[in-house]
Each structure stands twice: as structure tokens, then as C-alpha cells.
Amino acid sequence: MDRYKGKKGYISLLKRYDMIFILISAIIAVGVFLTGLNIWKTKANIATVVSVLSLLPACKRLTNLIIILPFKGIKDENFEKISPKLKDGWFVLCDMLFSTEKYMLKFEHMVMAGNKMFIFSEMTKDKNNYSREYLENAFKKRAIDVTVNLYDKINDYTAVLGRCESDGFDNEKARDYVTSLLV
């Protein structure tokens, strides 16, 4: 799953993965429980304990699914507007989900070029302001020289990307930090 983080379609892939994992775990747990019940003719057996414990990873996935369920990936029409503006060497992420102590945040698209970070986000104004401040403070704490620019309109975002002169992005520390945020 990690190799798909930051790629278009990651959010829907993560939802499908979680649902399938939960379903398979439940089927296995029921099978172990019923097998134990059939063998020992009582629920008070080791198979019941094993079946309940085998559901713990599924419960973790269910929590994750509940959190990400309201989020959708970038709209195809927006992705089509952005794609021609991208240059080789830029660090690009799409369908970014990350959590902070206050919010679960989603960026539709993000580009890092030179020492700048360009973000397209359709979240509320409050969440966008919080996101910008959160990232600026995080970069400052880590002594990473990156300027955060956040846009809530696709035309503004694509216009800025079209005007960007930077050829590449080679700040490993910034790249590692941003990718560490991804859910």
C-alpha cells in the first residue's frame, strides 16, 4: 500500500483494501469460532479466544476506514487541468491524507519545486489556514527552507504551476517529512 501513497486514486484504493481486509478477517474469525463450537460443543473454548483475537487487526482497519470514509480523491477534471503543468524533477503528491492533533486533512494535489510547496486543497478556509500554519511551523522547527503556498481554486493553482520556473526539487529532508505525514 505504501507505494501507492500520494498517487491518484490512493484514497479509493485504501478504502477498498480496508473493506476487503475487514471482510476476510471476519470470515476467518467466524470460521474458527464455528469450527471450535462444532468440535467442543461449547463457546467456552480456545477457538473462541483465537477468533476474537484475530479480529483485532480488522478493528484497527475499521477505525481507519471510518476516518477516511468521508474523503474522496481529486476530481478527474481537476487532475486533467494540473497534469500538463507538471515538470520533470518536481516532487508531486496527489490525494494526500494526513492527521494532526486537531484535524484530519486532505490535499487534492501538492507540488514541491525549488524551495516552494504548492498545495491545491478544497477544504474549508479554516482548515486551509490551519494546514498552512501547521506546515510552516513544522518546516521551521526542522530548519527546512520551504515556502508554503496554498490554493483553494484550481485555476489559481494551475496558473501558479504554469509560471513556476524551478526545474526540480532535491530537498530530501523536506521530501521525507512530507511523505512521513501521509496516512
PDB file of C-alpha atoms in Angstrom:
ATOM      1  CA  MET A   1       0.000   0.000   0.000  1.00  0.00           C
ATOM      2  CA  ASP A   2       2.852   2.413   0.771  1.00  0.00           C
ATOM      3  CA  ARG A   3       3.965   2.559  -2.847  1.00  0.00           C
ATOM      4  CA  TYR A   4       0.553   3.995  -3.774  1.00  0.00           C
ATOM      5  CA  LYS A   5       0.599   6.769  -1.162  1.00  0.00           C
ATOM      6  CA  GLY A   6       0.461  10.147  -2.808  1.00  0.00           C
ATOM      7  CA  LYS A   7      -0.739   8.780  -6.146  1.00  0.00           C
ATOM      8  CA  LYS A   8      -4.075   9.494  -7.806  1.00  0.00           C
ATOM      9  CA  GLY A   9      -6.690   7.004  -6.645  1.00  0.00           C
ATOM     10  CA  TYR A  10      -4.941   6.201  -3.355  1.00  0.00           C
ATOM     11  CA  ILE A  11      -7.927   7.124  -1.179  1.00  0.00           C
ATOM     12  CA  SER A  12     -10.361   4.819  -3.010  1.00  0.00           C
ATOM     13  CA  LEU A  13      -7.719   2.058  -3.091  1.00  0.00           C
ATOM     14  CA  LEU A  14      -7.206   2.401   0.662  1.00  0.00           C
ATOM     15  CA  LYS A  15     -10.965   2.194   1.266  1.00  0.00           C
ATOM     16  CA  ARG A  16     -11.255  -0.966  -0.865  1.00  0.00           C
ATOM     17  CA  TYR A  17      -8.230  -2.538   0.847  1.00  0.00           C
ATOM     18  CA  ASP A  18      -9.668  -1.831   4.298  1.00  0.00           C
ATOM     19  CA  MET A  19     -13.093  -3.229   3.384  1.00  0.00           C
ATOM     20  CA  ILE A  20     -11.636  -6.413   1.898  1.00  0.00           C
ATOM     21  CA  PHE A  21      -9.307  -6.894   4.886  1.00  0.00           C
ATOM     22  CA  ILE A  22     -12.196  -6.474   7.334  1.00  0.00           C
ATOM     23  CA  LEU A  23     -14.424  -8.868   5.393  1.00  0.00           C
ATOM     24  CA  ILE A  24     -11.759 -11.587   5.107  1.00  0.00           C
ATOM     25  CA  SER A  25     -10.845 -11.223   8.789  1.00  0.00           C
ATOM     26  CA  ALA A  26     -14.497 -11.565   9.792  1.00  0.00           C
ATOM     27  CA  ILE A  27     -14.966 -14.664   7.624  1.00  0.00           C
ATOM     28  CA  ILE A  28     -11.863 -16.291   9.118  1.00  0.00           C
ATOM     29  CA  ALA A  29     -12.934 -15.412  12.671  1.00  0.00           C
ATOM     30  CA  VAL A  30     -16.431 -16.848  12.127  1.00  0.00           C
ATOM     31  CA  GLY A  31     -14.918 -19.983  10.584  1.00  0.00           C
ATOM     32  CA  VAL A  32     -12.566 -20.521  13.543  1.00  0.00           C
ATOM     33  CA  PHE A  33     -15.403 -19.882  16.008  1.00  0.00           C
ATOM     34  CA  LEU A  34     -17.795 -22.292  14.265  1.00  0.00           C
ATOM     35  CA  THR A  35     -15.078 -24.944  13.995  1.00  0.00           C
ATOM     36  CA  GLY A  36     -14.402 -24.659  17.745  1.00  0.00           C
ATOM     37  CA  LEU A  37     -18.112 -24.770  18.503  1.00  0.00           C
ATOM     38  CA  ASN A  38     -18.502 -27.865  16.324  1.00  0.00           C
ATOM     39  CA  ILE A  39     -15.542 -29.668  17.941  1.00  0.00           C
ATOM     40  CA  TRP A  40     -16.091 -28.804  21.621  1.00  0.00           C
ATOM     41  CA  LYS A  41     -19.877 -28.219  21.533  1.00  0.00           C
ATOM     42  CA  THR A  42     -19.484 -25.083  23.684  1.00  0.00           C
ATOM     43  CA  LYS A  43     -18.461 -21.459  23.147  1.00  0.00           C
ATOM     44  CA  ALA A  44     -16.011 -21.654  26.058  1.00  0.00           C
ATOM     45  CA  ASN A  45     -13.005 -22.961  24.115  1.00  0.00           C
ATOM     46  CA  ILE A  46      -9.668 -21.820  22.716  1.00  0.00           C
ATOM     47  CA  ALA A  47     -11.138 -21.324  19.229  1.00  0.00           C
ATOM     48  CA  THR A  48     -13.420 -18.584  20.592  1.00  0.00           C
ATOM     49  CA  VAL A  49     -10.418 -16.779  22.056  1.00  0.00           C
ATOM     50  CA  VAL A  50      -8.458 -17.160  18.799  1.00  0.00           C
ATOM     51  CA  SER A  51     -11.383 -15.907  16.717  1.00  0.00           C
ATOM     52  CA  VAL A  52     -11.888 -12.835  18.915  1.00  0.00           C
ATOM     53  CA  LEU A  53      -8.168 -12.022  18.936  1.00  0.00           C
ATOM     54  CA  SER A  54      -7.962 -12.459  15.186  1.00  0.00           C
ATOM     55  CA  LEU A  55     -10.450  -9.599  14.827  1.00  0.00           C
ATOM     56  CA  LEU A  56      -8.127  -7.036  16.458  1.00  0.00           C
ATOM     57  CA  PRO A  57      -6.302  -6.118  13.208  1.00  0.00           C
ATOM     58  CA  ALA A  58      -9.685  -5.798  11.489  1.00  0.00           C
ATOM     59  CA  CYS A  59     -10.833  -3.437  14.244  1.00  0.00           C
ATOM     60  CA  LYS A  60      -7.796  -1.258  13.583  1.00  0.00           C
ATOM     61  CA  ARG A  61      -8.622  -1.240   9.864  1.00  0.00           C
ATOM     62  CA  LEU A  62     -12.268  -0.427  10.668  1.00  0.00           C
ATOM     63  CA  THR A  63     -11.148   2.608  12.658  1.00  0.00           C
ATOM     64  CA  ASN A  64      -9.030   3.709   9.701  1.00  0.00           C
ATOM     65  CA  LEU A  65     -11.937   3.153   7.303  1.00  0.00           C
ATOM     66  CA  ILE A  66     -14.322   5.206   9.452  1.00  0.00           C
ATOM     67  CA  ILE A  67     -11.834   8.077   9.460  1.00  0.00           C
ATOM     68  CA  ILE A  68     -11.148   8.076   5.710  1.00  0.00           C
ATOM     69  CA  LEU A  69     -14.684   7.244   4.521  1.00  0.00           C
ATOM     70  CA  PRO A  70     -15.805  10.882   4.045  1.00  0.00           C
ATOM     71  CA  PHE A  71     -12.798  11.724   1.851  1.00  0.00           C
ATOM     72  CA  LYS A  72     -12.721  11.408  -1.919  1.00  0.00           C
ATOM     73  CA  GLY A  73      -9.821  11.633  -4.330  1.00  0.00           C
ATOM     74  CA  ILE A  74      -9.065  14.521  -6.655  1.00  0.00           C
ATOM     75  CA  LYS A  75     -11.689  15.088  -9.332  1.00  0.00           C
ATOM     76  CA  ASP A  76     -10.663  13.814 -12.763  1.00  0.00           C
ATOM     77  CA  GLU A  77     -11.305  17.193 -14.409  1.00  0.00           C
ATOM     78  CA  ASN A  78      -9.024  18.934 -11.895  1.00  0.00           C
ATOM     79  CA  PHE A  79      -6.316  16.310 -12.355  1.00  0.00           C
ATOM     80  CA  GLU A  80      -6.540  16.789 -16.131  1.00  0.00           C
ATOM     81  CA  LYS A  81      -6.029  20.559 -15.711  1.00  0.00           C
ATOM     82  CA  ILE A  82      -2.996  20.054 -13.460  1.00  0.00           C
ATOM     83  CA  SER A  83      -1.179  17.284 -15.360  1.00  0.00           C
ATOM     84  CA  PRO A  84       0.046  19.365 -18.344  1.00  0.00           C
ATOM     85  CA  LYS A  85       1.546  21.962 -15.971  1.00  0.00           C
ATOM     86  CA  LEU A  86       3.838  19.487 -14.178  1.00  0.00           C
ATOM     87  CA  LYS A  87       7.560  19.432 -14.937  1.00  0.00           C
ATOM     88  CA  ASP A  88      10.085  16.637 -14.640  1.00  0.00           C
ATOM     89  CA  GLY A  89      12.030  16.750 -11.393  1.00  0.00           C
ATOM     90  CA  TRP A  90       9.217  18.173  -9.289  1.00  0.00           C
ATOM     91  CA  PHE A  91       8.101  16.238  -6.229  1.00  0.00           C
ATOM     92  CA  VAL A  92       4.373  15.627  -6.773  1.00  0.00           C
ATOM     93  CA  LEU A  93       1.773  14.059  -4.481  1.00  0.00           C
ATOM     94  CA  CYS A  94      -1.933  13.570  -5.063  1.00  0.00           C
ATOM     95  CA  ASP A  95      -4.808  12.516  -2.784  1.00  0.00           C
ATOM     96  CA  MET A  96      -2.827  13.375   0.351  1.00  0.00           C
ATOM     97  CA  LEU A  97      -4.409  12.462   3.667  1.00  0.00           C
ATOM     98  CA  PHE A  98      -2.726  13.243   6.962  1.00  0.00           C
ATOM     99  CA  SER A  99      -3.822  13.788  10.509  1.00  0.00           C
ATOM    100  CA  THR A 100      -2.854  16.379  13.059  1.00  0.00           C
ATOM    101  CA  GLU A 101      -3.829  16.725  16.679  1.00  0.00           C
ATOM    102  CA  LYS A 102      -6.730  18.950  15.596  1.00  0.00           C
ATOM    103  CA  TYR A 103      -7.937  17.776  12.163  1.00  0.00           C
ATOM    104  CA  MET A 104      -7.794  15.096   9.541  1.00  0.00           C
ATOM    105  CA  LEU A 105      -6.557  16.986   6.482  1.00  0.00           C
ATOM    106  CA  LYS A 106      -6.718  16.276   2.758  1.00  0.00           C
ATOM    107  CA  PHE A 107      -4.893  17.954  -0.073  1.00  0.00           C
ATOM    108  CA  GLU A 108      -6.081  17.229  -3.595  1.00  0.00           C
ATOM    109  CA  HIS A 109      -2.645  17.909  -5.084  1.00  0.00           C
ATOM    110  CA  MET A 110       0.776  19.094  -3.953  1.00  0.00           C
ATOM    111  CA  VAL A 111       3.942  20.063  -5.802  1.00  0.00           C
ATOM    112  CA  MET A 112       7.353  20.835  -4.335  1.00  0.00           C
ATOM    113  CA  ALA A 113       9.646  22.715  -6.689  1.00  0.00           C
ATOM    114  CA  GLY A 114      12.784  24.615  -5.730  1.00  0.00           C
ATOM    115  CA  ASN A 115      12.175  25.717  -2.165  1.00  0.00           C
ATOM    116  CA  LYS A 116       8.423  26.122  -2.600  1.00  0.00           C
ATOM    117  CA  MET A 117       5.459  23.934  -1.785  1.00  0.00           C
ATOM    118  CA  PHE A 118       2.303  24.485  -3.836  1.00  0.00           C
ATOM    119  CA  ILE A 119      -0.879  22.911  -2.496  1.00  0.00           C
ATOM    120  CA  PHE A 120      -4.347  22.645  -4.003  1.00  0.00           C
ATOM    121  CA  SER A 121      -6.949  21.998  -1.318  1.00  0.00           C
ATOM    122  CA  GLU A 122     -10.722  22.150  -1.387  1.00  0.00           C
ATOM    123  CA  MET A 123     -11.061  22.086   2.420  1.00  0.00           C
ATOM    124  CA  THR A 124     -12.745  24.887   4.352  1.00  0.00           C
ATOM    125  CA  LYS A 125     -10.945  28.191   4.802  1.00  0.00           C
ATOM    126  CA  ASP A 126     -10.295  27.423   8.496  1.00  0.00           C
ATOM    127  CA  LYS A 127      -8.712  24.054   7.706  1.00  0.00           C
ATOM    128  CA  ASN A 128      -6.647  25.536   4.886  1.00  0.00           C
ATOM    129  CA  ASN A 129      -5.327  28.289   7.158  1.00  0.00           C
ATOM    130  CA  TYR A 130      -4.587  25.726   9.850  1.00  0.00           C
ATOM    131  CA  SER A 131      -2.811  23.496   7.296  1.00  0.00           C
ATOM    132  CA  ARG A 132      -0.624  26.323   6.033  1.00  0.00           C
ATOM    133  CA  GLU A 133       0.318  27.359   9.561  1.00  0.00           C
ATOM    134  CA  TYR A 134       0.905  23.741  10.604  1.00  0.00           C
ATOM    135  CA  LEU A 135       3.269  23.059   7.694  1.00  0.00           C
ATOM    136  CA  GLU A 136       5.107  26.388   8.021  1.00  0.00           C
ATOM    137  CA  ASN A 137       5.735  25.710  11.726  1.00  0.00           C
ATOM    138  CA  ALA A 138       6.790  22.112  11.038  1.00  0.00           C
ATOM    139  CA  PHE A 139       9.302  23.179   8.380  1.00  0.00           C
ATOM    140  CA  LYS A 140      10.601  25.954  10.611  1.00  0.00           C
ATOM    141  CA  LYS A 141      11.096  23.530  13.567  1.00  0.00           C
ATOM    142  CA  ARG A 142      13.043  21.190  11.307  1.00  0.00           C
ATOM    143  CA  ALA A 143      15.123  24.017   9.809  1.00  0.00           C
ATOM    144  CA  ILE A 144      13.821  23.233   6.312  1.00  0.00           C
ATOM    145  CA  ASP A 145      13.709  26.178   3.936  1.00  0.00           C
ATOM    146  CA  VAL A 146      10.341  25.715   2.218  1.00  0.00           C
ATOM    147  CA  THR A 147       7.696  28.334   1.490  1.00  0.00           C
ATOM    148  CA  VAL A 148       4.115  27.017   1.699  1.00  0.00           C
ATOM    149  CA  ASN A 149       1.591  28.309  -0.855  1.00  0.00           C
ATOM    150  CA  LEU A 150      -1.969  27.000  -0.560  1.00  0.00           C
ATOM    151  CA  TYR A 151      -4.685  27.492  -3.190  1.00  0.00           C
ATOM    152  CA  ASP A 152      -8.377  26.660  -2.973  1.00  0.00           C
ATOM    153  CA  LYS A 153      -9.225  27.362  -6.611  1.00  0.00           C
ATOM    154  CA  ILE A 154      -7.995  25.070  -9.371  1.00  0.00           C
ATOM    155  CA  ASN A 155      -7.413  27.897 -11.859  1.00  0.00           C
ATOM    156  CA  ASP A 156      -5.173  29.785  -9.403  1.00  0.00           C
ATOM    157  CA  TYR A 157      -3.227  26.614  -8.668  1.00  0.00           C
ATOM    158  CA  THR A 158      -2.673  25.674 -12.318  1.00  0.00           C
ATOM    159  CA  ALA A 159      -1.720  29.269 -13.191  1.00  0.00           C
ATOM    160  CA  VAL A 160       0.980  29.294 -10.496  1.00  0.00           C
ATOM    161  CA  LEU A 161       2.301  25.913 -11.625  1.00  0.00           C
ATOM    162  CA  GLY A 162       2.426  27.181 -15.200  1.00  0.00           C
ATOM    163  CA  ARG A 163       4.503  30.202 -14.142  1.00  0.00           C
ATOM    164  CA  CYS A 164       6.872  28.255 -11.888  1.00  0.00           C
ATOM    165  CA  GLU A 165      10.433  28.469 -13.216  1.00  0.00           C
ATOM    166  CA  SER A 166      12.014  25.839 -10.977  1.00  0.00           C
ATOM    167  CA  ASP A 167      13.310  22.765 -12.772  1.00  0.00           C
ATOM    168  CA  GLY A 168      13.425  20.360  -9.887  1.00  0.00           C
ATOM    169  CA  PHE A 169      13.284  19.542  -6.250  1.00  0.00           C
ATOM    170  CA  ASP A 170      16.129  17.894  -4.380  1.00  0.00           C
ATOM    171  CA  ASN A 171      15.486  18.640  -0.701  1.00  0.00           C
ATOM    172  CA  GLU A 172      15.470  15.106   0.752  1.00  0.00           C
ATOM    173  CA  LYS A 173      14.716  16.345   4.266  1.00  0.00           C
ATOM    174  CA  ALA A 174      11.546  18.132   3.106  1.00  0.00           C
ATOM    175  CA  ARG A 175      10.520  15.195   0.905  1.00  0.00           C
ATOM    176  CA  ASP A 176      10.959  12.736   3.788  1.00  0.00           C
ATOM    177  CA  TYR A 177       8.994  14.922   6.175  1.00  0.00           C
ATOM    178  CA  VAL A 178       6.057  15.388   3.801  1.00  0.00           C
ATOM    179  CA  THR A 179       5.854  11.690   2.943  1.00  0.00           C
ATOM    180  CA  SER A 180       6.009  10.807   6.654  1.00  0.00           C
ATOM    181  CA  LEU A 181       2.754  12.755   7.137  1.00  0.00           C
ATOM    182  CA  LEU A 182       0.756  10.588   4.737  1.00  0.00           C
ATOM    183  CA  VAL A 183      -1.859   8.222   6.120  1.00  0.00           C
TER     184      VAL A 183
END
